[in-house]
Coordinates of C-alpha atoms and ligand atoms in Angstrom, one line a residue:
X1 CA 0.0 0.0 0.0
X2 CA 1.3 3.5 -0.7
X3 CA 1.1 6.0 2.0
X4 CA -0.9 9.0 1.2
X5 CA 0.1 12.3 0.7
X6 CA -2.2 15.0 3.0
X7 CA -1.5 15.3 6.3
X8 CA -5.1 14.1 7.1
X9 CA -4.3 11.2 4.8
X10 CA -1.4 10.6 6.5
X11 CA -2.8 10.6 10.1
X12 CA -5.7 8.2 8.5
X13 CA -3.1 6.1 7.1
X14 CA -1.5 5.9 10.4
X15 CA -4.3 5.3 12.7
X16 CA -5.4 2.8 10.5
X17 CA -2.4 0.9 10.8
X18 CA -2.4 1.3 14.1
X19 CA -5.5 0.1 14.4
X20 CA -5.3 -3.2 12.7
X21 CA -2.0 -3.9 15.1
X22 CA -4.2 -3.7 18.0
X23 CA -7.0 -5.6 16.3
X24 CA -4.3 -8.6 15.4
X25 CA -2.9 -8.3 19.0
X26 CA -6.2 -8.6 20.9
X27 CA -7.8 -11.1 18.3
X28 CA -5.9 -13.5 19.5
X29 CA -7.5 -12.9 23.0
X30 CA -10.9 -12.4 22.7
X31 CA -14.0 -14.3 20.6
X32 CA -14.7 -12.3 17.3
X33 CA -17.8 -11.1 18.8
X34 CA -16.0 -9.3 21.1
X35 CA -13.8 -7.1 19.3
X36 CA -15.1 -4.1 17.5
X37 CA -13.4 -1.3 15.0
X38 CA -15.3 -0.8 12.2
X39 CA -16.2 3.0 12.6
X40 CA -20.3 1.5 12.7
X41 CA -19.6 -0.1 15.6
X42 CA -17.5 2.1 17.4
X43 CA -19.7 5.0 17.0
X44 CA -21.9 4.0 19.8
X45 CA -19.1 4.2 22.4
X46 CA -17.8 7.8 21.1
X47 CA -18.8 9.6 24.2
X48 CA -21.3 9.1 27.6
X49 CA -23.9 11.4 29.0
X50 CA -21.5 13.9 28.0
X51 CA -22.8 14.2 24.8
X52 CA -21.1 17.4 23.5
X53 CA -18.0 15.8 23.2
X54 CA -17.1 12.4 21.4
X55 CA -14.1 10.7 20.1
X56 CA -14.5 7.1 18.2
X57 CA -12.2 4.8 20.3
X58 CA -9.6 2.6 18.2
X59 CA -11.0 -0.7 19.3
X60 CA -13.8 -1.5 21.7
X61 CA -13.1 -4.7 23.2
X62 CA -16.2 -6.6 25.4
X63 CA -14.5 -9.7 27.1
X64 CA -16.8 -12.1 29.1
X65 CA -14.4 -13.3 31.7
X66 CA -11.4 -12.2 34.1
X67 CA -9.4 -13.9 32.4
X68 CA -10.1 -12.0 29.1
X69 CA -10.3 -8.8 30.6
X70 CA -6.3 -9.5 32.0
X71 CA -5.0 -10.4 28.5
X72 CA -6.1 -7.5 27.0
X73 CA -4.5 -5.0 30.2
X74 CA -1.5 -7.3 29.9
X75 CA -1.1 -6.9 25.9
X76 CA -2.6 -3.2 25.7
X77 CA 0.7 -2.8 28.8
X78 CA 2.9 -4.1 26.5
X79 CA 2.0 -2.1 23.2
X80 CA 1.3 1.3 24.8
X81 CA -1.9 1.6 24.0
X82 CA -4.4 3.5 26.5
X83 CA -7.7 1.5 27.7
X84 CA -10.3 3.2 29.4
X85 CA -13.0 1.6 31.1
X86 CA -16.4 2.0 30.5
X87 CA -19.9 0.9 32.1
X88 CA -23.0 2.3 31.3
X89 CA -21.8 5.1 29.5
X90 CA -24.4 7.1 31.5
X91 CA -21.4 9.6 33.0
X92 CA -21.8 13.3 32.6
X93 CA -18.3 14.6 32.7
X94 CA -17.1 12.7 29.7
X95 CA -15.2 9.8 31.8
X96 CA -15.5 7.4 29.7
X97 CA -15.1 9.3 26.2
X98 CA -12.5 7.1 24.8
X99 CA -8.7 7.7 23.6
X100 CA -8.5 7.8 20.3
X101 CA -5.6 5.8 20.3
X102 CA -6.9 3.8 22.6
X103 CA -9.0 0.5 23.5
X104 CA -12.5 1.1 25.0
X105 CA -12.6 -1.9 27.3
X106 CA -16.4 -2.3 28.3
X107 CA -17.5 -4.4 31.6
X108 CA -21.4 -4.7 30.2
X109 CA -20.8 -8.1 30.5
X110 CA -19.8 -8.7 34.2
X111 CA -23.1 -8.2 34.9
X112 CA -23.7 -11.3 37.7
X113 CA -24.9 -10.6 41.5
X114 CA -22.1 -13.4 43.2
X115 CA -23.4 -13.4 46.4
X116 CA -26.3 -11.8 49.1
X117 CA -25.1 -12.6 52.5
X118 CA -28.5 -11.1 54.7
X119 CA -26.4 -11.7 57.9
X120 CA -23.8 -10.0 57.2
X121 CA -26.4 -7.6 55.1
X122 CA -23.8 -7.0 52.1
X123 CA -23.7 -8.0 48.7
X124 CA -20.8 -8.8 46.5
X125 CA -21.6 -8.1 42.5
X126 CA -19.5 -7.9 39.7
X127 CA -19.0 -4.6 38.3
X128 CA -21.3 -4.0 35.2
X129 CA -24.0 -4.8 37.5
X130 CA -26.9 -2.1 37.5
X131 CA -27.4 -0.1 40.7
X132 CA -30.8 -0.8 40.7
X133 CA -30.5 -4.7 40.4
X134 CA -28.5 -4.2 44.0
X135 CA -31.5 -3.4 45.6
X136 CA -34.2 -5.7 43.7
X137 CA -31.5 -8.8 44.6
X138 CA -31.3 -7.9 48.2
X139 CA -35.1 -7.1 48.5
X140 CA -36.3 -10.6 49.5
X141 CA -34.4 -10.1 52.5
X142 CA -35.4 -6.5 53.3
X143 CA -32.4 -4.6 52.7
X144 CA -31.4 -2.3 50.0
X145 CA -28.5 -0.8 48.7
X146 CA -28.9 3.0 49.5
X147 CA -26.6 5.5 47.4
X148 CA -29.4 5.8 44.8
X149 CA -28.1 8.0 41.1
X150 CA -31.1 8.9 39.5
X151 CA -29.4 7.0 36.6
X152 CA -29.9 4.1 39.1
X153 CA -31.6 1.9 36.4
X154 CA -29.1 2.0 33.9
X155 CA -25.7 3.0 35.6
X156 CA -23.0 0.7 37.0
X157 CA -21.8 -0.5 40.6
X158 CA -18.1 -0.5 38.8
X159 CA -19.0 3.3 37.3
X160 CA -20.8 3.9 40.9
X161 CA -17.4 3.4 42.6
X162 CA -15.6 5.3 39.4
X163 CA -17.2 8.1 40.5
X164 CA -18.0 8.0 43.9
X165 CA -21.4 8.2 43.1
X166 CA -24.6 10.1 45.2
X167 CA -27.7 10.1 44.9
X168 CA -31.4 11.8 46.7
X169 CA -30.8 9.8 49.9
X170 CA -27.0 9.7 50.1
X171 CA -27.4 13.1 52.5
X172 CA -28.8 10.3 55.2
X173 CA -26.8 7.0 54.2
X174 CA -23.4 8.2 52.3
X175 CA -22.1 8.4 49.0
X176 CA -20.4 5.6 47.7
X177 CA -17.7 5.6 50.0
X178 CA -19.4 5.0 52.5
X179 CA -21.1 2.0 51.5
X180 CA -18.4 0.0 49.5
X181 CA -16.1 -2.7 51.6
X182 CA -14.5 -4.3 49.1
X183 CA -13.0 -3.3 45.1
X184 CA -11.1 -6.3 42.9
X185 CA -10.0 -6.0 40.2
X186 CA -6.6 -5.2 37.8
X187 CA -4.1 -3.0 37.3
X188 CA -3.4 -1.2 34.3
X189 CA -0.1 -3.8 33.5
X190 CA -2.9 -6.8 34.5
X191 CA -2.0 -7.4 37.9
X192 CA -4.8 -8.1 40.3
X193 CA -5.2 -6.3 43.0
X194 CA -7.5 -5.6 46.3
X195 CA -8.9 -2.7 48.5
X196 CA -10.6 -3.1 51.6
X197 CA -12.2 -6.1 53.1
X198 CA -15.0 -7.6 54.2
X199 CA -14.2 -6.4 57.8
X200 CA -14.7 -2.8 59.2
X201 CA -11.3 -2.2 59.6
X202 CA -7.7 -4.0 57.8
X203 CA -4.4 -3.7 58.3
X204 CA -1.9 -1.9 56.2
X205 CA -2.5 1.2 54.5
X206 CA -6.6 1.8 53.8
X207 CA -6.6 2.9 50.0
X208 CA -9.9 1.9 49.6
X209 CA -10.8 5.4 49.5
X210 CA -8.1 6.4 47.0
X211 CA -9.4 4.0 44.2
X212 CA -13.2 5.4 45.2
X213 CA -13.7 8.3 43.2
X214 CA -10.7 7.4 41.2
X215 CA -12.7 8.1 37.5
X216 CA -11.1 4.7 36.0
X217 CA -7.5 5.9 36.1
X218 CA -5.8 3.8 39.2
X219 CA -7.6 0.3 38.3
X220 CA -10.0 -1.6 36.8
X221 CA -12.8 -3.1 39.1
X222 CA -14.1 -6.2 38.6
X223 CA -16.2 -6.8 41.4
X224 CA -17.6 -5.1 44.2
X225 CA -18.5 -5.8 47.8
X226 CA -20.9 -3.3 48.9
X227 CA -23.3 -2.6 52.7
X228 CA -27.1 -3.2 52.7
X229 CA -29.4 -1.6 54.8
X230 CA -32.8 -2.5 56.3
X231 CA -35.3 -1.0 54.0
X232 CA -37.0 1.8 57.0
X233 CA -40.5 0.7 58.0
X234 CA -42.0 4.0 56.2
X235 CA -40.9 7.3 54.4
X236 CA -43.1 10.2 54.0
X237 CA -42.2 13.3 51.8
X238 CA -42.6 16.8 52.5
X239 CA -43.0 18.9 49.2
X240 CA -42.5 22.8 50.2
X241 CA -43.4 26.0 48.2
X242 CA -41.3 29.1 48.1
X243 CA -41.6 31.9 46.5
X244 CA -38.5 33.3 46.4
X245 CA -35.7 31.3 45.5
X246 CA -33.5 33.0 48.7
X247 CA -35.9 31.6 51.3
X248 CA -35.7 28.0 50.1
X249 CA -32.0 28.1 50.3
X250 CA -32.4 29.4 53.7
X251 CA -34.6 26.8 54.6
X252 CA -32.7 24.3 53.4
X253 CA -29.8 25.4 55.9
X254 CA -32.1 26.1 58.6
X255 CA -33.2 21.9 58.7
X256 CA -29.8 20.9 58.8
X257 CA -29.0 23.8 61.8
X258 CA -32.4 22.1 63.4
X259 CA -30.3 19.2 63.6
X260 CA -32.2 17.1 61.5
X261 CA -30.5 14.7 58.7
X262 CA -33.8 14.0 56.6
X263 CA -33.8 10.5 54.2
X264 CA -33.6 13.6 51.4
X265 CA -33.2 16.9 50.7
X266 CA -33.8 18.2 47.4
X267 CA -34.2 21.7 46.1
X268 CA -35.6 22.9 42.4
X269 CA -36.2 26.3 40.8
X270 CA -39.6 27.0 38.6
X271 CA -38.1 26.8 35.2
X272 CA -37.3 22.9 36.6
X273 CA -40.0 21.7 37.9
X274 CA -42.2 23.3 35.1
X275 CA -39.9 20.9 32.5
X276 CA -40.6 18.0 35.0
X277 CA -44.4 18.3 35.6
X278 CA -45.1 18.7 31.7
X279 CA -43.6 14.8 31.5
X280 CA -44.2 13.5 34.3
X281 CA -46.9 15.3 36.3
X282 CA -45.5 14.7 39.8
X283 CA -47.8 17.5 41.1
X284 CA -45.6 20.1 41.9
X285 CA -46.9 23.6 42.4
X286 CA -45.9 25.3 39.1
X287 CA -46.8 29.0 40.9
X288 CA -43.5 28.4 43.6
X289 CA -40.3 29.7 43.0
X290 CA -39.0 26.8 44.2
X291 CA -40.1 23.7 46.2
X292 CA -38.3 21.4 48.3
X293 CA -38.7 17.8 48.8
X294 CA -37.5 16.5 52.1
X295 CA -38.0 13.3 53.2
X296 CA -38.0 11.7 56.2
X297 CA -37.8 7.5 56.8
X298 CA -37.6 5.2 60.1
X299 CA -40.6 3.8 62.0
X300 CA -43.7 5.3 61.8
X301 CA -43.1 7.5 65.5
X302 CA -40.2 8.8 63.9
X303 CA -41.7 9.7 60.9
X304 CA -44.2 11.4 62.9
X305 CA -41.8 13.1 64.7
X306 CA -39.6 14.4 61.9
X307 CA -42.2 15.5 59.5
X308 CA -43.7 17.9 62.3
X309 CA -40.1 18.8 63.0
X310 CA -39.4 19.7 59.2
X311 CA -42.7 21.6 58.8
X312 CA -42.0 23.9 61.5
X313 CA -39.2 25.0 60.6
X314 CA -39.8 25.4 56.7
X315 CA -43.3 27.1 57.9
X316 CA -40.4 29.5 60.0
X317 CA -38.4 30.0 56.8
X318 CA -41.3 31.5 54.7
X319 CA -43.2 28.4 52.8
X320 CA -46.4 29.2 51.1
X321 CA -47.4 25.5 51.3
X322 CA -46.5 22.4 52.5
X323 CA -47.5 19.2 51.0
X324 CA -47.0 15.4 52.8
X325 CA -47.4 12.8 51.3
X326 CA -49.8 10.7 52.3
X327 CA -49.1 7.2 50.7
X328 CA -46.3 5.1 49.1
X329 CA -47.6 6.4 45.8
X330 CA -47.8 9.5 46.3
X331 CA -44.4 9.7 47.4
X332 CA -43.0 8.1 44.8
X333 CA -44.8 10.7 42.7
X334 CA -43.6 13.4 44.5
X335 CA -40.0 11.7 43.3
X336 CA -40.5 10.5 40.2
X337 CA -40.3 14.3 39.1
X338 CA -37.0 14.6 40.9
X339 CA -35.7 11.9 39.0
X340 CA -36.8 12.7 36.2
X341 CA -35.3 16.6 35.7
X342 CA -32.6 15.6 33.3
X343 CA -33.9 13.9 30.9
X344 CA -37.3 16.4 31.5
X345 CA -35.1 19.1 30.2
X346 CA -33.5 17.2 27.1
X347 CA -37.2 17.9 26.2
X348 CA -37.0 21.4 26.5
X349 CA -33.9 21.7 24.5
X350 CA -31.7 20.0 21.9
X351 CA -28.7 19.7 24.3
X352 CA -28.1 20.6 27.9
X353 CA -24.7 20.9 30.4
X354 CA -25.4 19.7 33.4
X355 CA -22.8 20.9 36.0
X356 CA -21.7 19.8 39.4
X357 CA -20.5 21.4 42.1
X358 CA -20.6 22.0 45.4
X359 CA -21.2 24.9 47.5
X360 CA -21.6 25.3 51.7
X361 CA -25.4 24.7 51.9
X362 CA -25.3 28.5 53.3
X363 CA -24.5 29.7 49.9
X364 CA -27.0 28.2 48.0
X365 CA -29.2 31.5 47.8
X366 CA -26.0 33.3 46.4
X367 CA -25.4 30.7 43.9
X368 CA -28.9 30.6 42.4
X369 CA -28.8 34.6 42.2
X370 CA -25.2 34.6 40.5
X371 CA -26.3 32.0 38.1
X372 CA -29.6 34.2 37.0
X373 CA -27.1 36.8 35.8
X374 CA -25.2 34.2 34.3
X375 CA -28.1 33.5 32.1
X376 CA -28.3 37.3 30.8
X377 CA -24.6 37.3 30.4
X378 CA -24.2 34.4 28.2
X379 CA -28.0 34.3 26.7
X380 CA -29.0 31.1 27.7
X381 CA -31.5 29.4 29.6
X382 CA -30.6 27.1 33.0
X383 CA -33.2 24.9 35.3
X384 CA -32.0 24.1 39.0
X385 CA -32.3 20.9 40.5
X386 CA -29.9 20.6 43.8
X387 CA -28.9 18.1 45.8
X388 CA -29.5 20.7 48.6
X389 CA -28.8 19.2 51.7
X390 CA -25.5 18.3 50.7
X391 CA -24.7 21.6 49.0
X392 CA -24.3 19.8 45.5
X393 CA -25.5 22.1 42.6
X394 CA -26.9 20.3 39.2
X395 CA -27.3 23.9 36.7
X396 CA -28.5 22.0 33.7
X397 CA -27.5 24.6 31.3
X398 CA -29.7 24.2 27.8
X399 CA -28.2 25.1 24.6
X400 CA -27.7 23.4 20.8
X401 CA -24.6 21.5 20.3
X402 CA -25.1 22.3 16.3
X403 CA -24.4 26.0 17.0
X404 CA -20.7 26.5 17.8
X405 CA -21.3 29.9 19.0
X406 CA -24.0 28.4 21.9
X407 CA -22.0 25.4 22.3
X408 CA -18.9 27.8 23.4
X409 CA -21.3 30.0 25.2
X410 CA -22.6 27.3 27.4
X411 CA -18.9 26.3 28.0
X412 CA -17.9 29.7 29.2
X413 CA -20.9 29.8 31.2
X414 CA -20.2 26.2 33.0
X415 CA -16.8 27.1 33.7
X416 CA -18.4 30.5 35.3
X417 CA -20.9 28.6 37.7
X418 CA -17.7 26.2 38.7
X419 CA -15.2 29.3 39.1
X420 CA -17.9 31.1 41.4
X421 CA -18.8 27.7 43.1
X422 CA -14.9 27.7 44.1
X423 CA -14.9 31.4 45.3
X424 CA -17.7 30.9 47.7
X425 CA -15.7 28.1 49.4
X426 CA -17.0 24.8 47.6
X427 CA -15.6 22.5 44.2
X428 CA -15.9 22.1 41.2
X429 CA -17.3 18.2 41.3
X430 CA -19.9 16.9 43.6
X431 CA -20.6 13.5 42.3
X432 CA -20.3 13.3 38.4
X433 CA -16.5 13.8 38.5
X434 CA -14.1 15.4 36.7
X435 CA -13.9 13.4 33.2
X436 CA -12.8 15.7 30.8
X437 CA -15.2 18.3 31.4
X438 CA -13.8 19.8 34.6
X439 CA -10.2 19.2 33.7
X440 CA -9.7 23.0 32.9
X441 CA -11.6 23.7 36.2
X442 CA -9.4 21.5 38.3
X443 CA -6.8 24.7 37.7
X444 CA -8.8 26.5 39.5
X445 CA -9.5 23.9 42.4
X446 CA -6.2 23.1 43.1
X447 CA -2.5 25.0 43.1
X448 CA 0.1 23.2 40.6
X449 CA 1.7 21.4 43.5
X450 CA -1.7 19.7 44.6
X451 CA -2.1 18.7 41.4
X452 CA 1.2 17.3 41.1
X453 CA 0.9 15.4 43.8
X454 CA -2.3 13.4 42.5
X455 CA 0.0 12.6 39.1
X456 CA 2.3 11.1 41.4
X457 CA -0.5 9.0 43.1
X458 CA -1.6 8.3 39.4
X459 CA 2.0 7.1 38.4
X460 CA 2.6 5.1 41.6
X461 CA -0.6 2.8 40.2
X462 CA 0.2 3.1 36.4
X463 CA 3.5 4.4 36.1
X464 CA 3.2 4.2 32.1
X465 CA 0.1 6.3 32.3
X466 CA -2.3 3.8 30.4
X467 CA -5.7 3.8 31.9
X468 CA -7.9 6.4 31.1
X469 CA -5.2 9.2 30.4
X470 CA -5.5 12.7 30.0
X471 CA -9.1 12.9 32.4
X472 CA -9.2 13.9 36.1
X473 CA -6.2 15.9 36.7
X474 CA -4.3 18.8 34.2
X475 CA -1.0 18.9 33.9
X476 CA 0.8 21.7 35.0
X477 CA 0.8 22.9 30.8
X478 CA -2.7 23.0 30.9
X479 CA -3.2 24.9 34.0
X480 CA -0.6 27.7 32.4
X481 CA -2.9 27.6 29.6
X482 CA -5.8 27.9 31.5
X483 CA -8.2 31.5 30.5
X484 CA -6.8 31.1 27.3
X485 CA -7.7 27.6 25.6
X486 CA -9.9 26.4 28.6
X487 CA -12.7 23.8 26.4
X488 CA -13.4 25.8 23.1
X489 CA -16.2 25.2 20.7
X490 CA -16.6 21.6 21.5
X491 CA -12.8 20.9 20.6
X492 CA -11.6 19.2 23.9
X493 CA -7.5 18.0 22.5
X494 CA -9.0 14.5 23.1
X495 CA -7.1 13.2 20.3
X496 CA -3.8 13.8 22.2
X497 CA -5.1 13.4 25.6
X498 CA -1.5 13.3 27.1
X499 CA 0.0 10.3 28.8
X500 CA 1.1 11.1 32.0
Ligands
FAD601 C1 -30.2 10.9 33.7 C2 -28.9 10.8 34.6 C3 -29.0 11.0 35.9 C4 -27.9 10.9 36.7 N1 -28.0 11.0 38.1 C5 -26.9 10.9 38.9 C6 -27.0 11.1 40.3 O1 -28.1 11.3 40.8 N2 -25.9 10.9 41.0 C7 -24.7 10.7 40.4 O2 -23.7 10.6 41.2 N3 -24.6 10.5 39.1 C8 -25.6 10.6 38.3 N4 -25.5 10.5 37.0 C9 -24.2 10.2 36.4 C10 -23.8 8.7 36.1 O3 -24.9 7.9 36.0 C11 -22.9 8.2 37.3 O4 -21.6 8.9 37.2 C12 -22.6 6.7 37.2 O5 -21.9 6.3 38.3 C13 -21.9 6.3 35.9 O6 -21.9 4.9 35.8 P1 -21.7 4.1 34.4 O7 -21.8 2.7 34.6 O8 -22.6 4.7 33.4 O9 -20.2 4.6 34.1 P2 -19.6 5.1 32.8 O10 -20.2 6.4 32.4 O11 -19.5 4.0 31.8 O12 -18.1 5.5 33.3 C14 -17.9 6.5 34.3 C15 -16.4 6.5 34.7 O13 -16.2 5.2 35.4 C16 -15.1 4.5 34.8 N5 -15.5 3.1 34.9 C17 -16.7 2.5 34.6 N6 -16.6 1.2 34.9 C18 -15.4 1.0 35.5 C19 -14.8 -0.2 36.0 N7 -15.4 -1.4 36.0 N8 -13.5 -0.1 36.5 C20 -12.9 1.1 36.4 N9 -13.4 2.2 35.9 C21 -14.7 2.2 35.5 C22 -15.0 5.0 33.4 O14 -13.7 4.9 32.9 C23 -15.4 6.5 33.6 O15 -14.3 7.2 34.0 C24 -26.6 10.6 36.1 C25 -26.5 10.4 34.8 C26 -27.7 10.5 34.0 C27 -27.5 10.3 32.5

């Protein structure tokens, strides 16, 4: 074959021998079924929820056992080539937007619950296992798994961990973290490799948290061994009315200063729940600024206890009307709506940006006015929908990917809300991660040396800087870069995500 002349032929040329290298390597590893590159193929793995930015991967490679999954680590090691992990694809910072150099390596398969152990009350799963399925395995036994994404249905324990994942009633019962044990799995050179125990407590070094939260860059979990709780005897929802935006943030503080932890606490602006009630009809007062949903769970005496509890004080703060619910229905009504807010505004618009950060719970007022003049400085629309007990901010900024000009507008105006999230004392990421989304943001977050550090804990795991490079943390290039190439016009330098 002769090598073509344009320097897009050229990089063609190349990729494409590239390509069938890797292809001959891994074919040799993995069932024919299992191994795709043909760009029809690839295409469905260009990007996750992120959807604004894609790459096609070089290969996407779906082995069926451990074994499979080590021999492509151990060959991918020994060519160079990048692998990135991917579960559901439902991630919102662009986590698992492949390399384009690199192997997609999805865990869809490892979808098996090993083991529910009711006395112990935890499960062990592998990690393409749905979030949901946790809870509908343990079920029969009364327990559940509690962090609960609203991607619950779809999403993965092994993305779960990824990300550190949250959820309505993680305010109450813990993020991720704090409801994982165990993580197995492989290094990026194939080795295997454990964190935690079964145990409360092990000895040696507890990295457990480390590889928690670690976006897919130290290891590559296989399987999980996660808590269960006893599913609470009842739950009852309070839906509040505001209307003013100000005094629900306040109330929202004022609960927690009560010294209450509800089961939930969740805060949306009008423009939110107006997308939500038109598909789902939850009943939300469309005249309120903004309602709240708290939620309260235990036996029935302390459900009666709390909700009076809650009332008062949100009758104290300035609510125009409180609704409980007054079945199981009913409440799941009142959170169907919740759960439903993203894709309820991908109805509203072609696109949206839905953002992440986190900001003390006093601040939420602030951040909701800051983010109204946001919307007249960059001309575009945003719904609210917060995680407001924990101080964790979803903007879901709408705009049209196919325009460059609102694309770059709504990147500008993302980067604005995680800036100003920063300057009133919280971070960029709450629960979706950093992907490649925040990356610029991290800059901000974090002085060079900090974010030197955590490339040194990245090297110590993968000292070739194979799995999932280029996401999470900037180099110290990019941060002296930072104001003047930040994410422009949808052109993220994916295709030479650095290695580290
Ligand atoms: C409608 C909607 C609602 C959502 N609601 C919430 C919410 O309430 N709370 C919340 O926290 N998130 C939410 N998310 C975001 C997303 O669902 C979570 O981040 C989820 O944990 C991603 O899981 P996944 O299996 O789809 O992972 P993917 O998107 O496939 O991957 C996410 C990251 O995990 C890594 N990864 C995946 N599997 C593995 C593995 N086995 N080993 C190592 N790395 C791995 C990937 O490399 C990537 O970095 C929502 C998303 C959508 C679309």
């Amino acid at each position: 074959m002769n090598a073509p002349a344009s320097t897009k032929q050229q990089s063609d040329f190349h990729r494409a021998e590239r390509q069938a290298h890797v292809v001959r390597a891994l074919g040799s590893l993995l069932p024919a079924h299992a191994l795709l590159w043909q760009a029809e193929d690839t295409t469905p793995y260009e990007c996750d929820g992120l959807t604004a930015y894609r790459q096609r991967p070089l290969v996407v490679a779906l082995p069926e056992t451990e074994a499979q999954v080590q021999a492509v680590l151990r060959t991918c090691h020994g060519l160079g080539v990048p692998v990135v992990a991917r579960g559901a694809g439902t991630g919102l910072s662009g986590g698992a937007m492949p390399h384009a150099e690199g192997v997609t390596l999805s865990l869809a398969r490892f979808n098996q619950i090993l083991k529910v152990d009711p006395l112990a009350r935890t499960a062990t799963v592998q990690c393409g296992v749905r979030n949901l399925a946790i809870s509908e395995a343990a079920a029969p036994y009364g327990l559940y798994y509690a962090p609960d994404p609203s991607s619950q249905i779809a999403c993965t324990i092994g993305g779960n961990v990824a990300e550190n994942s949250g959820g309505v009633h993680c305010l109450k019962y813990g993020l991720t973290l704090h409801n994982v044990l165990r993580v197995r799995g492989f290094l990026a050179d194939g080795e295997p490799v454990e964190f935690g125990g079964e145990a409360l407590d092990a000895p040696g070094l507890d990295l457990l948290p480390l590889v928690v939260g670690s976006e897919g860059m130290l290891a590559v979990t296989l399987e999980v061994t996660v808590r269960l709780v006893p599913r609470p005897q009842l739950a009852r929802c309070i839906m509040a009315s505001f209307d003013d935006v100000q005094k629900a943030g306040d109330a929202v503080a004022a609960v927690i200063a009560a010294g209450i932890i509800p089961a939930g606490l969740e805060m949306m602006d009008r423009p939110m729940t107006a997308a939500v009630e038109d598909f789902v009809h939850a009943g939300y007062d469309l005249t309120a600024a903004a309602i709240l949903l708290c939620e309260s769970d235990g036996t029935p005496e302390e459900v009666d206890e709390e909700i009076g509890r809650m009332s008062e004080v949100l009758r104290g703060c300035g609510a125009t009307a409180l609704t409980v619910s007054q079945s199981e229905e009913e409440r799941l009504r009142f959170w169907s709506g919740r759960k439903n807010a993203f894709p309820a505004s991908g109805r509203i618009s072609p696109d949206y940006m839905c953002l992440d950060s986190t900001i003390p719970r006093k601040r939420l007022a602030d951040i909701l006015l800051a983010i109204a003049q946001m919307e007249k400085k960059y001309g575009l629309r945003c719904c609210n929908v917060f995680h407001a007990g924990d101080g964790n901010l979803h903007p879901l900024v709408l705009f049209d990917a196919n325009d460059p000009d609102e694309l770059h507008r709504c990147e500008l105006f993302g980067a604005d809300i995680l800036e100003t999230s920063v300057a009133m004392g919280g971070t960029v990421s709450g629960e979706h991660g950093v992907g490649v989304e925040k990356l610029s943001s991290m800059c901000v977050q974090f002085t060079p040396e900090e974010n030197a550090q955590m490339l040194a804990v990245k090297a110590a795991f993968d000292p070739a800087g194979l799995l999932n490079p280029g996401k999470v943390i900037p180099t110290l290039a990019r941060c002296a870069e930072y104001g003047k190439q930040v994410v422009r016009g949808g052109r993220l330098p994916h295709a030479d995500l650095p290695r580290f």
